[in-house]
């Protein structure tokens, strides 16, 4: 005897499997689009930023693997197991890998010996700031809670109070873009 349950009022996109499927669809669309750009430009090298984007492109566009320089923007173990497995499969086939920290370099180098460190700019310091006449701030990233754009917008109110001429531009896509 099979019992029937009432359909869930929860949207499939709000369930974990639904979110995963939505991300996979979005990544597939992005990988296809990037594949078309790669074909059209005849690029000699491709810098792929972010684990999800890198794995999507490398999995979809095999010919891009030997041209790709992959750069994660999270610590090595910050992603879920599925993305870590994809990285372990695909990164050895990349032309090179960039680690943003010395601490993560050995982990990336174990996957691809052509790993180099390029320090994350947030860890660099200058003796004196180079401020333009009208400060402009560009924030680039996926619009999701983990990126902290809500904190940036709250902090920006303080910047605007002191420097009304300052301009903020936020670029990127994602689930919170319309918020």
CSV table of C-alpha atoms in Angstrom, one decimal, residues 36 43 48 87 90 111 133 151 169:
chain,number,residue,atom,x,y,z
A,36,UNK,CA,31.4,30.4,-26.9
A,43,UNK,CA,42.4,32.9,-26.4
A,48,UNK,CA,39.0,31.4,-14.4
A,87,UNK,CA,38.4,20.3,-8.1
A,90,UNK,CA,39.8,18.9,-12.9
A,111,UNK,CA,46.6,18.7,-7.2
A,133,UNK,CA,39.4,63.4,-6.6
A,151,UNK,CA,27.4,45.0,5.4
A,169,UNK,CA,29.1,50.3,-8.0
